[in-house]
Coordinates of C-alpha atoms and ligand atoms in Angstrom, one line a residue:
X30 CA -2.3 -21.2 32.0
X31 CA -3.6 -22.3 29.0
X32 CA -5.9 -20.2 26.9
X33 CA -9.2 -21.8 25.2
X34 CA -11.8 -20.5 22.8
X35 CA -14.2 -18.2 24.9
X36 CA -12.2 -17.5 27.6
X37 CA -12.2 -13.7 28.9
X38 CA -9.4 -12.4 29.7
X39 CA -7.7 -8.7 31.0
X40 CA -4.4 -7.5 29.5
X41 CA -2.4 -4.4 28.5
X42 CA -1.4 -4.1 25.0
X43 CA 2.7 -3.4 24.7
X44 CA 2.4 -2.9 20.9
X45 CA 0.5 -2.5 17.6
X46 CA 1.8 -5.2 14.7
X47 CA 1.8 -4.9 10.8
X48 CA -1.7 -5.2 10.0
X49 CA -2.9 -3.2 13.3
X50 CA -3.8 -6.0 15.5
X51 CA -2.6 -5.3 19.2
X52 CA 0.2 -7.7 20.9
X53 CA -0.6 -8.3 24.6
X54 CA 0.3 -11.4 26.7
X55 CA -0.8 -13.6 29.4
X56 CA 1.8 -15.7 31.0
X57 CA 4.5 -14.6 28.2
X58 CA 1.8 -16.4 25.5
X59 CA 1.0 -13.6 22.5
X60 CA -2.8 -12.8 21.7
X61 CA -3.4 -10.6 19.1
X62 CA -6.6 -8.3 19.5
X63 CA -7.6 -5.9 16.6
X64 CA -8.5 -1.8 17.4
X65 CA -6.8 -1.3 20.8
X66 CA -3.3 0.7 21.1
X67 CA -0.3 0.4 23.1
X68 CA -0.4 1.1 26.9
X69 CA -4.4 0.1 27.1
X70 CA -5.7 -2.6 29.4
X71 CA -8.8 -3.8 27.6
X72 CA -10.6 -7.2 28.6
X73 CA -10.9 -9.7 25.5
X74 CA -12.5 -12.8 24.4
X75 CA -10.3 -15.9 23.0
X76 CA -11.6 -17.0 19.6
X77 CA -8.9 -18.8 18.1
X78 CA -6.2 -20.5 19.7
X79 CA -2.8 -21.7 17.9
X80 CA 0.5 -23.1 19.1
X81 CA 2.6 -20.0 19.5
X82 CA -0.1 -17.4 19.7
X83 CA -3.9 -16.5 20.2
X84 CA -6.5 -14.6 18.8
X85 CA -9.2 -12.4 20.9
X86 CA -12.0 -10.0 20.2
X87 CA -12.3 -6.5 21.9
X88 CA -15.0 -6.8 24.4
X89 CA -14.1 -3.2 26.3
X90 CA -11.2 -0.8 26.9
X91 CA -10.6 -0.9 30.2
X92 CA -8.2 1.6 30.6
X93 CA -8.0 3.7 27.5
X94 CA -5.4 5.6 25.7
X95 CA -4.7 9.4 25.3
X96 CA -4.9 9.0 21.7
X97 CA -8.3 6.9 21.3
X98 CA -10.8 8.8 19.0
X99 CA -13.9 8.3 18.4
X100 CA -14.2 6.2 14.5
X101 CA -16.5 8.7 11.8
X102 CA -17.6 5.3 10.5
X103 CA -20.7 3.8 11.6
X104 CA -19.3 0.6 10.1
X105 CA -15.6 0.6 11.6
X106 CA -14.7 -3.1 13.6
X107 CA -17.6 -4.6 11.1
X108 CA -16.0 -3.5 8.1
X109 CA -12.5 -5.0 6.7
X110 CA -11.7 -2.0 4.9
X111 CA -10.1 0.5 8.2
X112 CA -7.8 -0.6 11.5
X113 CA -7.3 3.0 13.0
X114 CA -10.1 5.2 13.1
X115 CA -10.1 4.8 16.6
X116 CA -6.4 6.3 16.4
X117 CA -5.9 9.5 16.2
X118 CA -4.0 10.7 12.7
X119 CA -0.6 11.8 14.3
X120 CA -0.9 8.4 16.4
X121 CA -1.3 6.8 13.2
X122 CA 1.3 8.5 11.4
X123 CA 4.1 7.1 14.3
X124 CA 2.7 4.1 14.6
X125 CA 3.2 3.5 11.1
X126 CA 6.7 4.7 10.9
X127 CA 7.5 2.4 13.8
X128 CA 6.0 -0.6 12.4
X129 CA 7.8 0.0 9.2
X130 CA 11.2 0.6 10.6
X131 CA 10.4 -3.0 12.7
X132 CA 9.8 -5.0 9.4
X133 CA 12.8 -3.4 7.5
X134 CA 15.2 -4.2 11.0
X135 CA 13.6 -7.7 10.8
X136 CA 13.1 -8.6 7.3
X137 CA 15.2 -6.2 5.5
X138 CA 18.4 -6.3 7.9
X139 CA 18.2 -2.7 7.2
X140 CA 18.8 -0.1 9.8
X141 CA 16.0 1.6 11.1
X142 CA 17.7 4.5 10.5
X143 CA 16.9 4.9 7.6
X144 CA 13.3 5.1 7.8
X145 CA 12.3 9.2 7.8
X146 CA 8.8 9.7 9.7
X147 CA 5.7 9.3 7.3
X148 CA 4.2 12.5 5.3
X149 CA 0.9 12.8 6.3
X150 CA -2.2 13.2 3.9
X151 CA -4.1 16.3 4.4
X152 CA -7.5 14.8 3.9
X153 CA -7.5 11.6 6.5
X154 CA -11.0 10.8 5.1
X155 CA -12.8 11.4 2.1
X156 CA -9.5 10.5 0.0
X157 CA -9.6 7.1 -1.9
X158 CA -10.2 7.6 -5.5
X159 CA -11.1 3.8 -6.3
X160 CA -13.2 1.4 -4.3
X161 CA -14.4 -2.4 -4.8
X162 CA -17.4 -3.1 -3.7
X163 CA -19.4 -6.8 -3.7
X164 CA -22.8 -8.4 -3.7
X165 CA -23.4 -11.4 -1.8
X166 CA -26.6 -12.9 -1.2
X167 CA -27.7 -13.3 2.0
X168 CA -29.9 -16.3 2.4
X169 CA -31.0 -16.3 6.4
X170 CA -31.8 -12.5 5.5
X171 CA -33.3 -12.9 2.2
X172 CA -31.0 -10.3 1.0
X173 CA -28.5 -9.0 -1.0
X174 CA -25.4 -7.3 1.1
X175 CA -23.6 -4.6 -1.1
X176 CA -20.5 -3.2 0.3
X177 CA -17.0 -4.3 1.6
X178 CA -15.4 -7.7 2.8
X179 CA -16.3 -7.7 6.4
X180 CA -13.5 -8.2 9.3
X181 CA -14.1 -12.2 9.9
X182 CA -13.2 -12.5 6.0
X183 CA -16.1 -14.1 5.2
X184 CA -19.4 -12.1 4.5
X185 CA -19.9 -8.7 2.9
X186 CA -20.9 -5.7 5.1
X187 CA -23.5 -3.9 3.6
X188 CA -22.6 -0.3 3.7
X189 CA -24.5 3.1 2.4
X190 CA -21.2 5.0 2.9
X191 CA -17.6 4.6 2.7
X192 CA -15.8 7.5 5.3
X193 CA -12.4 7.2 3.5
X194 CA -13.4 7.5 -0.1
X195 CA -14.0 11.0 -2.0
X196 CA -17.6 12.1 -1.6
X197 CA -18.2 11.6 -5.7
X198 CA -17.8 7.8 -4.8
X199 CA -20.4 7.6 -1.9
X200 CA -22.8 8.9 -4.5
X201 CA -21.6 6.3 -6.6
X202 CA -22.1 3.7 -4.2
X203 CA -26.0 5.1 -3.4
X204 CA -26.4 4.3 -7.1
X205 CA -25.4 1.2 -7.6
X206 CA -27.4 0.4 -4.1
X207 CA -30.8 1.8 -6.5
X208 CA -29.6 -0.4 -9.5
X209 CA -28.4 -3.5 -7.6
X210 CA -26.3 -6.4 -9.7
X211 CA -29.2 -9.2 -10.5
X212 CA -27.7 -11.7 -7.9
X213 CA -24.5 -12.4 -5.5
X214 CA -20.7 -12.4 -6.2
X215 CA -20.2 -9.7 -8.6
X216 CA -17.2 -7.2 -8.1
X217 CA -18.3 -3.4 -8.8
X218 CA -15.7 -1.1 -9.2
X219 CA -16.2 2.9 -8.6
X220 CA -13.5 5.6 -9.4
X221 CA -12.7 9.1 -9.8
X222 CA -10.8 9.9 -12.9
X223 CA -7.9 12.0 -12.3
X224 CA -7.6 15.3 -14.1
X225 CA -5.2 15.9 -16.9
X226 CA -4.6 11.8 -17.1
X227 CA -5.7 9.0 -19.3
X228 CA -6.5 6.2 -17.7
X229 CA -8.5 3.0 -19.2
X230 CA -10.7 2.1 -17.1
X231 CA -8.8 -1.0 -16.1
X232 CA -6.0 0.3 -15.8
X233 CA -3.7 1.4 -12.7
X234 CA -3.6 4.8 -10.9
X235 CA -2.5 6.0 -7.8
X236 CA -5.3 5.9 -5.1
X237 CA -4.9 8.9 -3.1
X238 CA -5.3 12.2 -5.8
X239 CA -4.6 14.9 -2.2
X240 CA -1.1 13.1 -1.4
X241 CA 0.3 12.7 -5.0
X242 CA 2.4 15.9 -5.1
X243 CA 4.2 14.7 -2.4
X244 CA 5.0 11.3 -3.9
X245 CA 6.3 13.0 -7.1
X246 CA 8.1 15.3 -5.4
X247 CA 10.0 12.4 -3.1
X248 CA 10.5 10.9 -6.6
X249 CA 12.1 13.6 -8.1
X250 CA 14.1 14.6 -5.5
X251 CA 15.7 11.1 -4.9
X252 CA 16.3 11.2 -8.8
X253 CA 17.9 14.5 -8.2
X254 CA 20.3 13.9 -5.9
X255 CA 21.3 10.7 -7.3
X256 CA 22.8 12.4 -10.4
X257 CA 21.8 9.6 -12.9
X258 CA 20.9 11.0 -16.8
X259 CA 18.7 8.0 -18.0
X260 CA 15.5 6.9 -16.4
X261 CA 14.3 3.2 -16.3
X262 CA 10.8 3.3 -15.0
X263 CA 9.3 -0.4 -14.9
X264 CA 6.1 -0.8 -14.2
X265 CA 5.1 2.5 -15.2
X266 CA 1.3 2.2 -15.8
X267 CA -0.1 5.3 -17.5
X268 CA 3.7 6.6 -17.5
X269 CA 2.9 8.4 -14.0
X270 CA 6.4 8.5 -12.9
X271 CA 8.5 9.0 -16.1
X272 CA 6.5 11.7 -17.2
X273 CA 6.6 13.1 -13.7
X274 CA 10.0 13.2 -13.7
X275 CA 10.9 13.8 -17.5
X276 CA 12.5 17.4 -16.8
X277 CA 15.3 15.7 -14.1
X278 CA 16.8 12.9 -16.6
X279 CA 17.8 13.3 -20.5
X280 CA 16.1 10.3 -21.7
X281 CA 13.6 8.0 -19.7
X282 CA 11.9 4.4 -20.8
X283 CA 8.8 3.0 -19.5
X284 CA 7.5 -0.9 -19.5
X285 CA 4.4 -1.8 -18.8
X286 CA 2.5 -4.7 -19.7
X287 CA -1.2 -3.5 -19.9
X288 CA -0.8 -2.0 -23.2
X289 CA -4.0 0.1 -23.4
X290 CA -2.2 1.7 -20.2
X291 CA 1.2 2.7 -22.5
X292 CA -1.1 3.5 -25.1
X293 CA -2.6 6.1 -22.7
X294 CA 0.9 7.0 -21.1
X295 CA 2.0 8.0 -24.9
X296 CA -0.7 10.4 -25.2
X297 CA -0.6 11.7 -20.7
X298 CA 3.4 12.8 -22.5
X299 CA 2.2 13.7 -25.8
X300 CA -0.5 16.2 -23.7
X301 CA 2.5 17.5 -22.1
X302 CA 4.7 18.1 -24.6
X303 CA 7.4 16.0 -23.2
X304 CA 9.6 14.2 -26.2
X305 CA 12.3 12.6 -24.0
X306 CA 10.5 9.3 -23.3
X307 CA 9.5 6.2 -24.6
X308 CA 7.2 3.4 -23.4
X309 CA 7.6 -0.2 -24.3
X310 CA 4.5 -2.8 -23.5
X311 CA 6.1 -5.9 -21.9
X312 CA 6.7 -7.7 -19.7
X313 CA 9.4 -6.4 -17.3
X314 CA 11.1 -9.7 -16.8
X315 CA 11.0 -10.5 -20.7
X316 CA 12.9 -6.4 -21.9
X317 CA 14.9 -6.0 -18.7
X318 CA 18.2 -8.1 -19.8
X319 CA 18.5 -6.2 -23.4
X320 CA 17.0 -2.3 -22.3
X321 CA 20.0 -2.4 -19.3
X322 CA 22.1 -3.0 -22.1
X323 CA 21.3 -0.2 -23.7
X324 CA 21.9 2.6 -20.8
X325 CA 25.9 3.0 -19.3
X326 CA 24.9 1.8 -15.3
X327 CA 26.6 4.6 -13.6
X328 CA 24.2 7.2 -15.3
X329 CA 21.0 4.8 -15.0
X330 CA 18.6 5.4 -12.6
X331 CA 15.7 2.5 -12.1
X332 CA 12.7 2.7 -10.8
X333 CA 10.7 -0.5 -9.6
X334 CA 7.0 0.1 -8.4
X335 CA 6.0 -3.4 -9.1
X336 CA 2.7 -4.7 -7.7
X337 CA 2.0 -6.3 -4.3
X338 CA 3.8 -9.3 -4.7
X339 CA 6.7 -7.3 -5.4
X340 CA 9.3 -7.8 -8.2
X341 CA 10.7 -11.5 -9.5
X342 CA 14.0 -12.5 -8.1
X343 CA 15.3 -12.6 -11.5
X344 CA 14.4 -9.1 -11.7
X345 CA 16.2 -8.2 -8.8
X346 CA 19.1 -10.5 -9.4
X347 CA 19.5 -8.4 -13.3
X348 CA 19.4 -5.5 -11.1
X349 CA 22.3 -6.8 -8.9
X350 CA 24.8 -7.8 -11.9
X351 CA 24.1 -4.7 -13.8
X352 CA 24.5 -2.5 -11.3
X353 CA 22.8 1.0 -12.2
X354 CA 24.2 3.9 -10.2
X355 CA 20.5 4.2 -8.4
X356 CA 17.5 2.6 -8.1
X357 CA 14.3 4.0 -6.7
X358 CA 11.7 1.2 -5.1
X359 CA 8.0 2.6 -4.6
X360 CA 5.6 0.0 -2.7
X361 CA 2.6 0.0 -1.1
X362 CA 3.4 -3.4 0.2
X363 CA 6.1 -3.0 2.8
X364 CA 6.6 -6.5 3.9
X365 CA 7.3 -7.7 -0.1
X366 CA 9.4 -4.4 -0.2
X367 CA 11.3 -5.5 2.9
X368 CA 12.2 -8.8 1.4
X369 CA 13.3 -7.1 -2.1
X370 CA 15.6 -4.6 -0.2
X371 CA 17.1 -7.5 1.9
X372 CA 18.2 -9.0 -1.9
X373 CA 19.2 -5.8 -3.4
X374 CA 21.3 -5.2 -0.7
X375 CA 23.3 -8.4 -0.2
X376 CA 26.9 -8.5 -0.3
X377 CA 26.9 -4.6 -0.1
X378 CA 25.9 -4.4 -3.9
X379 CA 23.2 -1.8 -3.2
X380 CA 23.1 0.3 -0.3
X381 CA 19.7 1.9 1.1
X382 CA 20.3 5.4 1.8
X383 CA 16.9 6.6 2.7
X384 CA 12.9 5.3 2.9
X385 CA 10.4 8.0 2.9
X386 CA 6.8 6.6 4.1
X387 CA 3.7 8.7 2.7
X388 CA 0.5 8.0 4.2
X389 CA -1.6 7.4 1.1
X390 CA -4.2 5.4 3.3
X391 CA -4.9 6.9 6.0
X392 CA -7.2 5.2 8.5
X393 CA -5.9 1.4 7.1
X394 CA -3.2 -0.5 7.7
X395 CA -1.5 0.1 4.2
X396 CA 1.2 2.8 3.5
X397 CA 3.3 3.7 1.1
X398 CA 6.8 3.5 1.1
X399 CA 10.0 5.2 -1.5
X400 CA 13.3 3.6 -0.8
X401 CA 16.3 5.2 -2.7
X402 CA 19.2 2.7 -3.0
X403 CA 22.5 3.4 -4.2
X404 CA 25.1 1.2 -5.9
X405 CA 28.1 0.7 -3.9
X406 CA 31.8 1.3 -5.4
Ligands
SAM513 C1 1.4 -0.2 -8.6 S1 1.1 -0.6 -10.2 C2 2.5 1.3 -10.6 C3 1.8 1.8 -11.6 C4 2.7 3.0 -12.1 N1 4.1 3.4 -11.4 C5 1.7 4.4 -11.2 O1 2.8 4.8 -10.0 O2 0.8 4.8 -11.5 C6 1.8 -1.9 -10.7 C7 2.1 -1.7 -12.4 O3 2.7 -3.1 -12.6 C8 2.1 -3.2 -13.6 N2 2.7 -4.5 -13.8 C9 2.2 -6.0 -12.8 N3 3.3 -7.1 -13.4 C10 3.8 -6.4 -14.3 C11 5.3 -7.2 -15.3 N4 5.4 -8.0 -14.9 N5 5.7 -6.6 -16.1 C12 5.1 -5.1 -17.0 N6 3.9 -4.8 -16.0 C13 3.9 -5.1 -14.7 C14 0.3 -3.4 -13.3 O4 -0.3 -3.6 -14.9 C15 0.7 -2.2 -12.6 O5 0.0 -1.2 -13.8

């Protein structure tokens, strides 16, 4: 059967791919459908046909899965922010664990046995401390839309609340709506400042305060198990991991190219009377060659917490040559992480001891992972 746009089909979902789309088949031809659950039979309408797969929109759930729940948000399905509100929270965690294990096996050539169960967020709604809302002029309706990019990726869904954002941000959304931007095309970042951390307005801080203790505990546990005495905290932002792990090592150094974040990192360390660390404002790829020479590799651990695009190949190659005892790789983008872990482990230079996923982003396709890489002797 050759599918065409507009065709209505009934099919059974046999997996949820990374990114949240369900995978079904029509005569062996793969069809991706959002907002479904493995095991469900659904009716869908084809919206796009490519050489090897098609996409469809969900029309009706014929046989619902037992994990199906009512989404809390009235914009779910139209707003592009969340993919999993229709799935009960325990099932979201299982789905994410399987997706990471599948991805690491396929892209990273990594045994799925190293991927631990996902640590849940104690607050699966109302957790986000930073959101970006956009304005867009809707010509036909003659009105300014204020909200998030829609699932279709083209338009802005006009919203008055966001169920995954902290309550304080929902108040800020109403304030923006009461004092709207003068035109379309404007982005407004809304943020709740963390307690006891200095963070400049444009600098990075972790998005979910509720799961931070578990994230810190995971990094500390990996570091303590590795036994390194020196820590190089790369992409350190306002010094978060270096400062939180300072007591586990004799000395640490943080590197970050955002100069204001580095100034804040120094203040954050001083405020805690932490004196065994220093912070350097530099590009990781420029400073790393001379930095690695300062520490003996067998006593050194490196934290990598790069932006979503992952690490530069040169940075990974340098780490492979220098071979520090441990590399702890933190990432909110499992696909680039799997690629980088594969490079690190090639030819048996490093070995992946464990991957700990943490659900820093409930209801969405995203998930944070911490990987413990050990140098092989
Ligand atoms: C995911 S954030 C991690 C921040 C920090 N580890 C934390 O937990 O708060 C990535 C950081 O890397 C910084 N960054 C991105 N590219 C960089 C580069 N080439 N050299 C140095 N820092 C970089 C960004 O400014 C950002 O602060």
